[in-house]
Structures are given as C-alpha cells and as structure tokens.
PDB file of C-alpha atoms in Angstrom:
ATOM      1  CA  UNK U   9     -22.852  10.808  15.548  1.00 96.00           C
ATOM      2  CA  UNK U  10     -21.273   8.647  18.247  1.00 98.00           C
ATOM      3  CA  UNK U  11     -17.481   8.605  18.395  1.00 98.00           C
ATOM      4  CA  UNK U  12     -15.462   5.438  18.955  1.00 98.00           C
ATOM      5  CA  UNK U  13     -11.797   5.377  19.929  1.00 98.00           C
ATOM      6  CA  UNK U  14     -10.053   2.010  19.663  1.00 98.00           C
ATOM      7  CA  UNK U  15      -6.554   1.292  20.929  1.00 97.00           C
ATOM      8  CA  UNK U  16      -4.289  -1.680  21.507  1.00 96.00           C
ATOM      9  CA  UNK U  17      -2.936  -2.376  24.974  1.00 95.00           C
ATOM     10  CA  UNK U  18       0.569  -1.207  25.862  1.00 95.00           C
ATOM     11  CA  UNK U  19       3.635  -3.429  25.613  1.00 96.00           C
ATOM     12  CA  UNK U  20       3.488  -6.575  27.762  1.00 96.00           C
ATOM     13  CA  UNK U  21       6.178  -8.854  29.129  1.00 95.00           C
ATOM     14  CA  UNK U  22       5.224 -11.372  26.414  1.00 96.00           C
ATOM     15  CA  UNK U  23       5.502  -8.695  23.689  1.00 94.00           C
ATOM     16  CA  UNK U  24       8.954  -7.801  24.967  1.00 95.00           C
ATOM     17  CA  UNK U  25      10.171 -11.419  24.817  1.00 97.00           C
ATOM     18  CA  UNK U  26       8.407 -12.234  21.497  1.00 96.00           C
ATOM     19  CA  UNK U  27       6.154 -14.769  23.200  1.00 97.00           C
ATOM     20  CA  UNK U  28       2.753 -15.817  21.846  1.00 97.00           C
ATOM     21  CA  UNK U  29       0.381 -14.528  24.538  1.00 95.00           C
ATOM     22  CA  UNK U  30      -3.025 -15.539  23.299  1.00 96.00           C
ATOM     23  CA  UNK U  31      -5.298 -15.873  26.322  1.00 97.00           C
ATOM     24  CA  UNK U  32      -2.358 -15.764  28.764  1.00 96.00           C
ATOM     25  CA  UNK U  33      -2.416 -13.073  31.404  1.00 97.00           C
ATOM     26  CA  UNK U  34       0.630 -10.976  30.552  1.00 96.00           C
ATOM     27  CA  UNK U  35       0.722  -7.566  32.214  1.00 96.00           C
ATOM     28  CA  UNK U  36       2.206  -4.310  30.975  1.00 97.00           C
ATOM     29  CA  UNK U  37       5.923  -3.549  31.136  1.00 97.00           C
ATOM     30  CA  UNK U  38       7.052  -0.127  32.410  1.00 97.00           C
ATOM     31  CA  UNK U  39       7.214   0.919  28.733  1.00 97.00           C
ATOM     32  CA  UNK U  40       3.669  -0.386  28.209  1.00 97.00           C
ATOM     33  CA  UNK U  41       2.477   1.669  31.164  1.00 97.00           C
ATOM     34  CA  UNK U  42       3.969   4.789  29.561  1.00 97.00           C
ATOM     35  CA  UNK U  43       2.342   3.891  26.213  1.00 97.00           C
ATOM     36  CA  UNK U  44      -1.061   3.622  27.914  1.00 97.00           C
ATOM     37  CA  UNK U  45      -0.510   6.954  29.656  1.00 97.00           C
ATOM     38  CA  UNK U  46       0.313   8.494  26.262  1.00 96.00           C
ATOM     39  CA  UNK U  47      -3.028   7.255  24.911  1.00 97.00           C
ATOM     40  CA  UNK U  48      -4.652   8.792  27.976  1.00 97.00           C
ATOM     41  CA  UNK U  49      -3.008  12.137  27.233  1.00 96.00           C
ATOM     42  CA  UNK U  50      -4.178  11.934  23.611  1.00 96.00           C
ATOM     43  CA  UNK U  51      -7.777  11.274  24.697  1.00 97.00           C
ATOM     44  CA  UNK U  52      -7.930  13.420  27.850  1.00 97.00           C
ATOM     45  CA  UNK U  53     -10.311  15.995  26.351  1.00 97.00           C
ATOM     46  CA  UNK U  54     -12.824  13.461  25.043  1.00 97.00           C
ATOM     47  CA  UNK U  55     -16.030  13.217  27.081  1.00 96.00           C
ATOM     48  CA  UNK U  56     -16.111   9.416  27.248  1.00 98.00           C
ATOM     49  CA  UNK U  57     -19.500   7.939  28.163  1.00 97.00           C
ATOM     50  CA  UNK U  58     -18.598   4.248  28.236  1.00 96.00           C
ATOM     51  CA  UNK U  59     -15.515   2.109  27.882  1.00 98.00           C
ATOM     52  CA  UNK U  60     -14.977  -1.497  26.863  1.00 98.00           C
ATOM     53  CA  UNK U  61     -12.114  -3.809  27.766  1.00 98.00           C
ATOM     54  CA  UNK U  62     -11.401  -7.489  27.266  1.00 98.00           C
ATOM     55  CA  UNK U  63     -11.018  -9.852  30.198  1.00 98.00           C
ATOM     56  CA  UNK U  64      -7.221  -9.874  29.847  1.00 98.00           C
ATOM     57  CA  UNK U  65      -5.142  -7.922  32.377  1.00 97.00           C
ATOM     58  CA  UNK U  66      -3.262  -6.047  29.631  1.00 97.00           C
ATOM     59  CA  UNK U  67      -6.502  -4.622  28.238  1.00 97.00           C
ATOM     60  CA  UNK U  68      -7.867  -3.802  31.694  1.00 98.00           C
ATOM     61  CA  UNK U  69      -4.621  -2.186  32.903  1.00 97.00           C
ATOM     62  CA  UNK U  70      -4.337  -0.126  29.703  1.00 98.00           C
ATOM     63  CA  UNK U  71      -7.906   1.148  30.005  1.00 98.00           C
ATOM     64  CA  UNK U  72      -7.377   2.016  33.670  1.00 97.00           C
ATOM     65  CA  UNK U  73      -4.335   4.112  32.727  1.00 97.00           C
ATOM     66  CA  UNK U  74      -6.085   5.702  29.730  1.00 98.00           C
ATOM     67  CA  UNK U  75      -9.026   6.785  31.869  1.00 98.00           C
ATOM     68  CA  UNK U  76      -6.621   7.911  34.598  1.00 93.00           C
ATOM     69  CA  UNK U  77      -7.559  11.132  36.352  1.00 87.00           C
ATOM     70  CA  UNK U  78      -9.324  12.558  33.314  1.00 92.00           C
ATOM     71  CA  UNK U  79     -12.364  10.304  33.131  1.00 95.00           C
ATOM     72  CA  UNK U  80     -13.903   9.474  36.506  1.00 91.00           C
ATOM     73  CA  UNK U  81     -17.113   7.481  36.890  1.00 92.00           C
ATOM     74  CA  UNK U  82     -17.116   6.070  33.355  1.00 96.00           C
ATOM     75  CA  UNK U  83     -19.118   2.887  32.818  1.00 93.00           C
ATOM     76  CA  UNK U  84     -16.598   0.091  32.107  1.00 97.00           C
ATOM     77  CA  UNK U  85     -17.842  -3.054  30.402  1.00 98.00           C
ATOM     78  CA  UNK U  86     -15.684  -6.176  30.217  1.00 98.00           C
ATOM     79  CA  UNK U  87     -16.361  -8.289  27.140  1.00 98.00           C
ATOM     80  CA  UNK U  88     -14.268 -11.386  26.346  1.00 98.00           C
ATOM     81  CA  UNK U  89     -15.255 -11.217  22.667  1.00 98.00           C
ATOM     82  CA  UNK U  90     -12.697  -8.437  22.125  1.00 98.00           C
ATOM     83  CA  UNK U  91      -9.704 -10.252  23.573  1.00 97.00           C
ATOM     84  CA  UNK U  92      -6.611 -11.481  21.750  1.00 96.00           C
ATOM     85  CA  UNK U  93      -6.829 -14.543  19.572  1.00 97.00           C
ATOM     86  CA  UNK U  94      -6.195 -17.945  21.105  1.00 98.00           C
ATOM     87  CA  UNK U  95      -2.811 -19.152  19.883  1.00 97.00           C
ATOM     88  CA  UNK U  96      -3.548 -22.685  21.084  1.00 98.00           C
ATOM     89  CA  UNK U  97      -0.432 -24.878  21.232  1.00 97.00           C
ATOM     90  CA  UNK U  98       1.791 -21.872  20.443  1.00 97.00           C
ATOM     91  CA  UNK U  99       0.722 -19.988  23.591  1.00 97.00           C
ATOM     92  CA  UNK U 100       3.725 -19.243  25.776  1.00 97.00           C
ATOM     93  CA  UNK U 101       6.227 -20.164  23.046  1.00 97.00           C
ATOM     94  CA  UNK U 102       8.815 -17.839  21.556  1.00 97.00           C
ATOM     95  CA  UNK U 103       7.844 -16.500  18.119  1.00 97.00           C
ATOM     96  CA  UNK U 104      11.439 -16.457  16.835  1.00 97.00           C
ATOM     97  CA  UNK U 105      11.976 -20.113  17.747  1.00 97.00           C
ATOM     98  CA  UNK U 106       8.666 -21.180  16.158  1.00 97.00           C
ATOM     99  CA  UNK U 107       9.548 -19.240  12.989  1.00 97.00           C
ATOM    100  CA  UNK U 108      12.941 -20.999  12.763  1.00 97.00           C
ATOM    101  CA  UNK U 109      11.423 -24.414  13.402  1.00 97.00           C
ATOM    102  CA  UNK U 110       8.349 -24.005  11.141  1.00 96.00           C
ATOM    103  CA  UNK U 111       9.146 -21.188   8.657  1.00 94.00           C
ATOM    104  CA  UNK U 112       6.285 -21.821   6.221  1.00 91.00           C
ATOM    105  CA  UNK U 113       3.656 -22.686   8.808  1.00 95.00           C
ATOM    106  CA  UNK U 114       4.671 -19.718  10.959  1.00 95.00           C
ATOM    107  CA  UNK U 115       3.572 -17.250   8.264  1.00 91.00           C
ATOM    108  CA  UNK U 116       0.189 -18.960   7.997  1.00 92.00           C
ATOM    109  CA  UNK U 117      -0.313 -19.354  11.746  1.00 94.00           C
ATOM    110  CA  UNK U 118       0.774 -15.806  12.507  1.00 90.00           C
ATOM    111  CA  UNK U 119      -0.924 -13.682   9.846  1.00 88.00           C
ATOM    112  CA  UNK U 120      -3.182 -15.654   7.516  1.00 92.00           C
ATOM    113  CA  UNK U 121      -6.900 -15.006   7.613  1.00 96.00           C
ATOM    114  CA  UNK U 122      -8.290 -18.502   7.872  1.00 96.00           C
ATOM    115  CA  UNK U 123      -5.505 -20.849   9.044  1.00 96.00           C
ATOM    116  CA  UNK U 124      -5.434 -21.252  12.825  1.00 97.00           C
ATOM    117  CA  UNK U 125      -2.336 -22.215  14.779  1.00 97.00           C
ATOM    118  CA  UNK U 126      -2.570 -25.766  16.139  1.00 97.00           C
ATOM    119  CA  UNK U 127      -5.368 -25.854  18.711  1.00 97.00           C
ATOM    120  CA  UNK U 128      -6.041 -22.112  18.351  1.00 98.00           C
ATOM    121  CA  UNK U 129      -8.093 -19.520  16.500  1.00 97.00           C
ATOM    122  CA  UNK U 130      -7.648 -18.060  13.034  1.00 97.00           C
ATOM    123  CA  UNK U 131      -8.128 -14.336  12.533  1.00 97.00           C
ATOM    124  CA  UNK U 132     -11.388 -15.290  10.829  1.00 98.00           C
ATOM    125  CA  UNK U 133     -12.501 -16.944  14.096  1.00 98.00           C
ATOM    126  CA  UNK U 134     -11.627 -13.771  16.000  1.00 98.00           C
ATOM    127  CA  UNK U 135     -13.531 -11.721  13.434  1.00 98.00           C
ATOM    128  CA  UNK U 136     -16.707 -13.724  14.136  1.00 98.00           C
ATOM    129  CA  UNK U 137     -16.659 -12.885  17.842  1.00 98.00           C
ATOM    130  CA  UNK U 138     -15.564  -9.257  17.291  1.00 98.00           C
ATOM    131  CA  UNK U 139     -18.376  -8.683  14.773  1.00 98.00           C
ATOM    132  CA  UNK U 140     -20.860 -10.154  17.268  1.00 98.00           C
ATOM    133  CA  UNK U 141     -19.569  -7.597  19.799  1.00 98.00           C
ATOM    134  CA  UNK U 142     -19.899  -4.702  17.312  1.00 98.00           C
ATOM    135  CA  UNK U 143     -23.364  -5.863  16.219  1.00 98.00           C
ATOM    136  CA  UNK U 144     -24.492  -5.833  19.857  1.00 98.00           C
ATOM    137  CA  UNK U 145     -22.864  -2.524  20.840  1.00 98.00           C
ATOM    138  CA  UNK U 146     -23.230  -0.213  17.829  1.00 98.00           C
ATOM    139  CA  UNK U 147     -27.067  -0.201  17.691  1.00 98.00           C
ATOM    140  CA  UNK U 148     -27.190   0.882  21.351  1.00 97.00           C
ATOM    141  CA  UNK U 149     -25.066   4.003  20.864  1.00 97.00           C
ATOM    142  CA  UNK U 150     -26.590   7.456  21.057  1.00 97.00           C
ATOM    143  CA  UNK U 151     -25.265  10.362  18.960  1.00 97.00           C
ATOM    144  CA  UNK U 152     -23.655  11.936  22.028  1.00 97.00           C
ATOM    145  CA  UNK U 153     -21.796   8.757  23.064  1.00 97.00           C
ATOM    146  CA  UNK U 154     -18.011   8.679  23.143  1.00 98.00           C
ATOM    147  CA  UNK U 155     -16.714   5.128  23.474  1.00 98.00           C
ATOM    148  CA  UNK U 156     -13.235   3.852  24.328  1.00 98.00           C
ATOM    149  CA  UNK U 157     -12.312   0.270  23.394  1.00 98.00           C
ATOM    150  CA  UNK U 158      -9.152  -1.246  24.878  1.00 98.00           C
ATOM    151  CA  UNK U 159      -8.265  -4.405  23.000  1.00 97.00           C
ATOM    152  CA  UNK U 160      -5.480  -6.527  21.510  1.00 95.00           C
ATOM    153  CA  UNK U 161      -3.977  -6.397  18.023  1.00 94.00           C
ATOM    154  CA  UNK U 162      -5.820  -9.386  16.593  1.00 95.00           C
ATOM    155  CA  UNK U 163      -9.186  -8.109  17.833  1.00 97.00           C
ATOM    156  CA  UNK U 164      -8.339  -4.644  16.526  1.00 96.00           C
ATOM    157  CA  UNK U 165      -7.804  -6.072  13.029  1.00 96.00           C
ATOM    158  CA  UNK U 166     -11.462  -7.012  12.358  1.00 98.00           C
ATOM    159  CA  UNK U 167     -12.642  -3.766  13.977  1.00 98.00           C
ATOM    160  CA  UNK U 168     -10.540  -1.809  11.487  1.00 97.00           C
ATOM    161  CA  UNK U 169     -11.768  -4.040   8.664  1.00 98.00           C
ATOM    162  CA  UNK U 170     -15.356  -3.285   9.662  1.00 98.00           C
ATOM    163  CA  UNK U 171     -14.979   0.501   9.944  1.00 98.00           C
ATOM    164  CA  UNK U 172     -12.477   1.010   7.107  1.00 97.00           C
ATOM    165  CA  UNK U 173     -13.804  -1.618   4.677  1.00 97.00           C
ATOM    166  CA  UNK U 174     -10.423  -3.351   4.443  1.00 97.00           C
ATOM    167  CA  UNK U 175      -9.748  -6.561   2.549  1.00 96.00           C
ATOM    168  CA  UNK U 176      -8.778  -9.673   4.498  1.00 96.00           C
ATOM    169  CA  UNK U 177      -5.176  -9.307   3.294  1.00 94.00           C
ATOM    170  CA  UNK U 178      -5.009  -5.670   4.369  1.00 95.00           C
ATOM    171  CA  UNK U 179      -6.525  -6.477   7.750  1.00 95.00           C
ATOM    172  CA  UNK U 180      -4.054  -9.287   8.411  1.00 94.00           C
ATOM    173  CA  UNK U 181      -0.994  -7.361   7.249  1.00 91.00           C
ATOM    174  CA  UNK U 182      -1.053  -4.365   9.581  1.00 89.00           C
ATOM    175  CA  UNK U 183       1.255  -4.030  12.561  1.00 85.00           C
ATOM    176  CA  UNK U 184       0.387  -1.616  15.332  1.00 85.00           C
ATOM    177  CA  UNK U 185       2.679   0.968  16.850  1.00 79.00           C
ATOM    178  CA  UNK U 186       2.453   1.764  20.544  1.00 76.00           C
ATOM    179  CA  UNK U 187       0.041   4.544  21.504  1.00 83.00           C
ATOM    180  CA  UNK U 188      -1.792   4.400  18.168  1.00 91.00           C
ATOM    181  CA  UNK U 189      -5.485   5.332  18.432  1.00 97.00           C
ATOM    182  CA  UNK U 190      -8.137   4.698  15.785  1.00 97.00           C
ATOM    183  CA  UNK U 191     -11.133   7.034  15.691  1.00 97.00           C
ATOM    184  CA  UNK U 192     -14.474   6.327  14.006  1.00 98.00           C
ATOM    185  CA  UNK U 193     -17.893   7.944  13.890  1.00 97.00           C
ATOM    186  CA  UNK U 194     -21.079   5.898  13.680  1.00 94.00           C
TER     187      UNK U 194
END
C-alpha cells in the first residue's frame, strides 16, 4: 500500500500576528523554520517518491526544509488546489480585531463548513478543490509510493475528513499543532 504523509506548513509571520493569510504570501518565521525541520527529522527515514506543495511560499519553504538533506532528487509537484482557503475581504486583517467587531459572524467565517467570509471561500469550497486533487492523485499511486504533502490548515481539514471519515463538524473544529504529521495508507 502507498503511504501518504500530510503536514501543515510551519508558523508564518501572519500566524504570529493573528492575521488572516488566505492566498497572501506569508513566509515562515524562525520558529516556523524549526517546526519544518522537526517534521523533516520525523520523516527522514521515509523513502519518499514524490512530494506535493501548494503554490504558497509557506508550503514550498516547509517542503524544502522537510526534504532537506535526507531526500534528494524527489519529484516535487506544485498544485494550487491544496493551498489555504481564500479569506476574501478578511485577508490581511487581524483575527482578534475582526472577532471583536463581528463576534457572531467571526465564528461562522472562521470555522463553519458552508459560510464563506465576505468575498472568500467556505471550507466546503476548499473541500471541493482538495477532493479534486485527491481524486486525481490517489489512483496514480503505486504500492511502493511514499508521498509527502505540504499544505495549509484549511486544506488539511478535508484531507483528514476524507481519510478518517470525519463529520463536517469534526473536520472544522480541529486545530493543528506545529510539527504534527498525519500518516495514511491507500
């Protein structure tokens, strides 16, 4: 069976300041770099055959650090379908300020399944593009494949839902700790 390892990017400048990143290019902080290196240490003995990243610098930088010196010559595929959700009009705004200004809407915009932030994507919208990615990739895997996927939290949610058969509420409720890796066999 093929093995898939999925991980969220390390801490970014936007994460540190509680800013909605969405499609913004926010790179890793020094702490985020260390988190990515920790994932690399965790996965150093895996014989990765291909790796996927989104088109956001935080996903790319994390994957680069995870592969590090352990995994040379790995095929890297960039796929925008696995990037963070688009926060629309909230992009670049402070989460704490938005929560104070719009307490009820904030809960819906931030973690509901099917309510998008103004001008942005719901988690359900993200799920559609993530499932399209999985439906394209999974049938191509060979039993000996070992796949790394570097993504963002809101793209990780529907991946976990798919592999773990989570409910929408469960999927939307999880928070992710730095250096956490999810492992599946298909």
